[in-house]
Coordinates of C-alpha atoms in Angstrom, one line a residue:
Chain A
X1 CA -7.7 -10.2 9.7
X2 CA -6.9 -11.8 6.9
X3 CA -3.0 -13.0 6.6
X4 CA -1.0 -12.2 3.5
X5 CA 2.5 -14.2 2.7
X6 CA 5.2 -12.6 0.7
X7 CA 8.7 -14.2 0.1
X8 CA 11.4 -13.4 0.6
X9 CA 11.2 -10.5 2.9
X10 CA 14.5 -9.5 0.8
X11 CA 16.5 -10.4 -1.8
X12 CA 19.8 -9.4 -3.3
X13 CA 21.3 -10.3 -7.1
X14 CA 23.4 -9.3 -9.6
X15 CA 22.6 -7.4 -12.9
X16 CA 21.0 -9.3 -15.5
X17 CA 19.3 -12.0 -13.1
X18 CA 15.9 -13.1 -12.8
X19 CA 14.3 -12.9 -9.1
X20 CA 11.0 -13.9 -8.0
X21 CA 8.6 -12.9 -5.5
X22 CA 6.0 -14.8 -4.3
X23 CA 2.5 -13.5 -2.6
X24 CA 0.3 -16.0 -0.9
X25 CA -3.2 -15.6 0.7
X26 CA -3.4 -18.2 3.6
X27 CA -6.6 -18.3 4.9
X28 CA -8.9 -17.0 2.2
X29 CA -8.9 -17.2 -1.5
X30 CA -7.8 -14.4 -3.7
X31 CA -9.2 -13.8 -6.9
X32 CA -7.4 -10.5 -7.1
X33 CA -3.8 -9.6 -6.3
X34 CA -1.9 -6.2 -6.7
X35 CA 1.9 -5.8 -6.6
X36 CA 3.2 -2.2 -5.2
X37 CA 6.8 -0.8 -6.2
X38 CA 8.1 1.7 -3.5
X39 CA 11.0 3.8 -4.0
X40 CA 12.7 5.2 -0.6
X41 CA 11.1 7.9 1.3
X42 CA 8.3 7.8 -1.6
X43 CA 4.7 6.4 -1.6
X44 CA 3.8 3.3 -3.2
X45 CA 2.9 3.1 -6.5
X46 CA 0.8 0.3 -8.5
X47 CA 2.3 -1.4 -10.9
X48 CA 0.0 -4.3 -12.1
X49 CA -3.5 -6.0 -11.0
X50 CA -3.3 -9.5 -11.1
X51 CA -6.2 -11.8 -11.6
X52 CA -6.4 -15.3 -11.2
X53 CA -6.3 -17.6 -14.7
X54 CA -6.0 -14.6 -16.6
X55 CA -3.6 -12.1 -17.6
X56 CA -2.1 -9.3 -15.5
X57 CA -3.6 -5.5 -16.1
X58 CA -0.3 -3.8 -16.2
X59 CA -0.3 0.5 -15.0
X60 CA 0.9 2.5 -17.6
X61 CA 5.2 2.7 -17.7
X62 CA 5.3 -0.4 -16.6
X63 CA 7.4 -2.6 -19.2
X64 CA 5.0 -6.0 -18.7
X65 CA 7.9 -8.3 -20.5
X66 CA 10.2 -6.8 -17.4
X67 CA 7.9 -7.4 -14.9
X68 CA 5.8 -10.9 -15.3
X69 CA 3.5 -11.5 -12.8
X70 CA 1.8 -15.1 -13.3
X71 CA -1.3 -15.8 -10.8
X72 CA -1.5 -19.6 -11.4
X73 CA -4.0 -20.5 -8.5
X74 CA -6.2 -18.4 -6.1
X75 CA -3.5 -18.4 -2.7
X76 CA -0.7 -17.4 -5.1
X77 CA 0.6 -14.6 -7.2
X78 CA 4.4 -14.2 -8.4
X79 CA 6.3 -11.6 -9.5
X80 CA 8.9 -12.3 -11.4
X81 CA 12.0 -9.4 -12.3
X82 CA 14.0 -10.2 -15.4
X83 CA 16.8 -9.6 -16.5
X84 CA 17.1 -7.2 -13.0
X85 CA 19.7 -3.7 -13.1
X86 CA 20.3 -1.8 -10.2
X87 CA 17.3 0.9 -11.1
X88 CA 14.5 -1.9 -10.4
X89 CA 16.1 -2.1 -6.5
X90 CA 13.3 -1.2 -4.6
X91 CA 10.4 -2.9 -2.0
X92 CA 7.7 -4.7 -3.8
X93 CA 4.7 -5.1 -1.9
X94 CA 1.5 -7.4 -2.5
X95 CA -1.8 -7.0 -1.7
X96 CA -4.3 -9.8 -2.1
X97 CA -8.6 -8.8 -2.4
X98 CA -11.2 -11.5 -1.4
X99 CA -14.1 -12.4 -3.3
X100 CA -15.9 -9.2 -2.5
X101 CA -13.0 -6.9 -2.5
X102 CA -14.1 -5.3 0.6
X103 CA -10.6 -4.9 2.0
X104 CA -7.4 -5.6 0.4
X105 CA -4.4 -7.6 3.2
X106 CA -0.6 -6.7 2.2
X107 CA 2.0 -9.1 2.4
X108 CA 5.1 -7.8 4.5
X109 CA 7.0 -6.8 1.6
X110 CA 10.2 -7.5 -0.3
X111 CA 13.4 -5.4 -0.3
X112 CA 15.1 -6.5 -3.2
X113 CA 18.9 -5.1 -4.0
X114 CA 20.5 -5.5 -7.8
X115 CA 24.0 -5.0 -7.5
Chain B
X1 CA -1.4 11.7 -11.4
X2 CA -3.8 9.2 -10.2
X3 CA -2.2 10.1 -6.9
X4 CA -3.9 12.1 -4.0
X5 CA -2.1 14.6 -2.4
X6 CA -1.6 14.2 1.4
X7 CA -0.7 17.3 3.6
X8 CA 1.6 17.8 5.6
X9 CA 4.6 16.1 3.6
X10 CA 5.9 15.8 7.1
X11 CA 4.8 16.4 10.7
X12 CA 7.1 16.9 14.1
X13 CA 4.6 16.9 17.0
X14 CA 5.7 16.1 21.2
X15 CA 4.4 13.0 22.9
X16 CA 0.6 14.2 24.0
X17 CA -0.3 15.6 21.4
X18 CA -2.8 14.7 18.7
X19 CA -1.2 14.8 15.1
X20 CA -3.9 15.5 11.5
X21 CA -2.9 14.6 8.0
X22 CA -5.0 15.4 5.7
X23 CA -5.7 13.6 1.9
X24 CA -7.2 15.0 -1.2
X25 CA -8.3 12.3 -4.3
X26 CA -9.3 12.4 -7.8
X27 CA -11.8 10.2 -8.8
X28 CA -14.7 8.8 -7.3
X29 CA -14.1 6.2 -4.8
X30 CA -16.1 3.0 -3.1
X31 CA -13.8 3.5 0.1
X32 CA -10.9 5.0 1.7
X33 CA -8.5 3.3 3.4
X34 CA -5.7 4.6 6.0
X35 CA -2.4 3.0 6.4
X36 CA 1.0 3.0 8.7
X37 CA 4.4 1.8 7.8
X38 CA 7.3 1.8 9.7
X39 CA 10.3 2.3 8.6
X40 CA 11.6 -0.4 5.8
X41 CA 8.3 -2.2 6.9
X42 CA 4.9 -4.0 5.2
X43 CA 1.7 -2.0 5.7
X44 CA -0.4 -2.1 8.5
X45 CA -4.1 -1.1 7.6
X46 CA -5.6 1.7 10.4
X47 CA -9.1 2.3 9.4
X48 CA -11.5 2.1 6.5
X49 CA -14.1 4.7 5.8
X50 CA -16.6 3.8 3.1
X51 CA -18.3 6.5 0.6
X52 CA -21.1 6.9 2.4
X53 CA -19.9 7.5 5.8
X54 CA -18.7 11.0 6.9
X55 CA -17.1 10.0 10.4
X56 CA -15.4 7.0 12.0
X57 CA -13.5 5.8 15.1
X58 CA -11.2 3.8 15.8
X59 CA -9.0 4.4 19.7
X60 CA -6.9 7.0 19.5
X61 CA -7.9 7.3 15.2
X62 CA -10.6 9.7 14.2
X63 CA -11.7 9.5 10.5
X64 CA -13.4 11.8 8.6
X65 CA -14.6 11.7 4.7
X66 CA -16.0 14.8 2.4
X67 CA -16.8 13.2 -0.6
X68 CA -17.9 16.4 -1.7
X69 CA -14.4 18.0 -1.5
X70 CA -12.7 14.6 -2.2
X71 CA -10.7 15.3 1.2
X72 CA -10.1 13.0 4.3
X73 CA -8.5 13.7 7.3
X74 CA -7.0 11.5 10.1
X75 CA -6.6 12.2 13.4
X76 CA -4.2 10.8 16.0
X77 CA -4.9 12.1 19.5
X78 CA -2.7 11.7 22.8
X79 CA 0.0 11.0 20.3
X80 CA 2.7 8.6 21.3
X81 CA 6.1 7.9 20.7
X82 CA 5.0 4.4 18.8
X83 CA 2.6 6.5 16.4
X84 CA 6.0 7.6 15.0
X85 CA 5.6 6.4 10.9
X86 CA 5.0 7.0 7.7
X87 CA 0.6 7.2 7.3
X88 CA -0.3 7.0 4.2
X89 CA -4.2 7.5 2.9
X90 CA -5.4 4.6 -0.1
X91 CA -8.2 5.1 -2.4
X92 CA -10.5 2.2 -3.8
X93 CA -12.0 2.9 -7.0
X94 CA -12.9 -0.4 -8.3
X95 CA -10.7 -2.7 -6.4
X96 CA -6.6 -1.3 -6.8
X97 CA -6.0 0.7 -4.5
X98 CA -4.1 4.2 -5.1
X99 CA -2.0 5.9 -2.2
X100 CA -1.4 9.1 -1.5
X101 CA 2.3 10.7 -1.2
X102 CA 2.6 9.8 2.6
X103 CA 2.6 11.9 5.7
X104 CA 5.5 11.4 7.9
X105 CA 5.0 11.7 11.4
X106 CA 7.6 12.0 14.2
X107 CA 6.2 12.0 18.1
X108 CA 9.4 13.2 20.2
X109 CA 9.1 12.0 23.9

């Protein structure tokens, strides 16, 4: 299948600092990517849908100026935290859809830790 | 909740034996999509089971679909100690995909 990059596989900063994720498609181009948020021992839950050359579709409760996702070319979607706190630690996982959307590929995740 | 409910919450089975979860949805849906993650881990996709099809195999995976009841089931037979993971069943309405709560299954040896 279809292989799915996402760095770093984790991450660790300190309150009020900026991280960001990066999720590549390497063998196919993805018009469509999706970053996950997943809370321990919980399911995953969606947080935005982000589409190449345009603007992220944010899920309601998620603060968009918190969480900026920028998908500048169709291998690569970021997701940036600002201004982190210890409450946005969690695993952030990307998905990326091909053209037809038949089947969306999951990078391997990113545990990120605000202390 | 645009969440599906999944059934059991958690499941403790003995190596041998085969191991259902069970997932309700919402909304109407294009596909659905099973997945397993280990421990801490990324997502590795099982199976995909498209609107229109009631049944599908995959090894040890059997699928089936109601659309009807907006149910799915998955199950793993001759469990093994390796099937030992969270399973968690995915939804495609229109491209995002929406999980369900998660099953956790333990296979003791």
């Amino acid at each position: 299948g279809a292989v799915v990059s996402q760095h770093p596989s984790w991450v660790i900063c300190k309150s009020g600092t900026s991280v960001k994720i990066e999720c590549r498609s390497l063998d196919f181009q993805a018009t469509t990517m999706f970053w996950y948020r997943q809370f321990p021992k919980q399911s995953l839950m969606l947080m935005a849908t982000s589409n190449e050359g345009s603007k992220a579709t944010y899920e309601q409760g998620v603060e968009k100026d918190k969480f900026l996702i920028n998908h500048a070319s169709l291998t690569l979607s970021t997701l940036t935290v600002t201004s982190a706190h210890p409450e946005d630690s969690s695993f952030y996982i990307c998905s990326a859809a091909d053209r037809l959307n038949t089947e969306a590929f999951f990078g391997q995740g990113t545990r990120l830790t605000v202390v | 909740s645009q969440q599906g409910e999944e059934d059991p919450q958690a499941l403790s089975i003995q190596e041998g034996e085969n191991a259902t979860m069970n997932c309700s949805y919402k909304t109407s849906i294009n596909n659905l999509q099973w997945y397993r993650q280990n421990s801490g881990r990324g997502l590795v996709h099982l199976i995909l089971i498209r609107s229109n099809e009631r049944e599908k195999h995959s090894g040890r995976l059997r699928v089936t679909l109601d659309t009807s009841k907006k149910s799915s089931s998955l199950l793993i037979t001759a469990s093994r100690a390796a099937d030992t993971a969270s399973y968690f069943c995915a939804t495609d309405a229109g491209g995002k995909l929406i999980f369900g709560q998660g099953t956790t299954l333990q296979v003791k040896p």
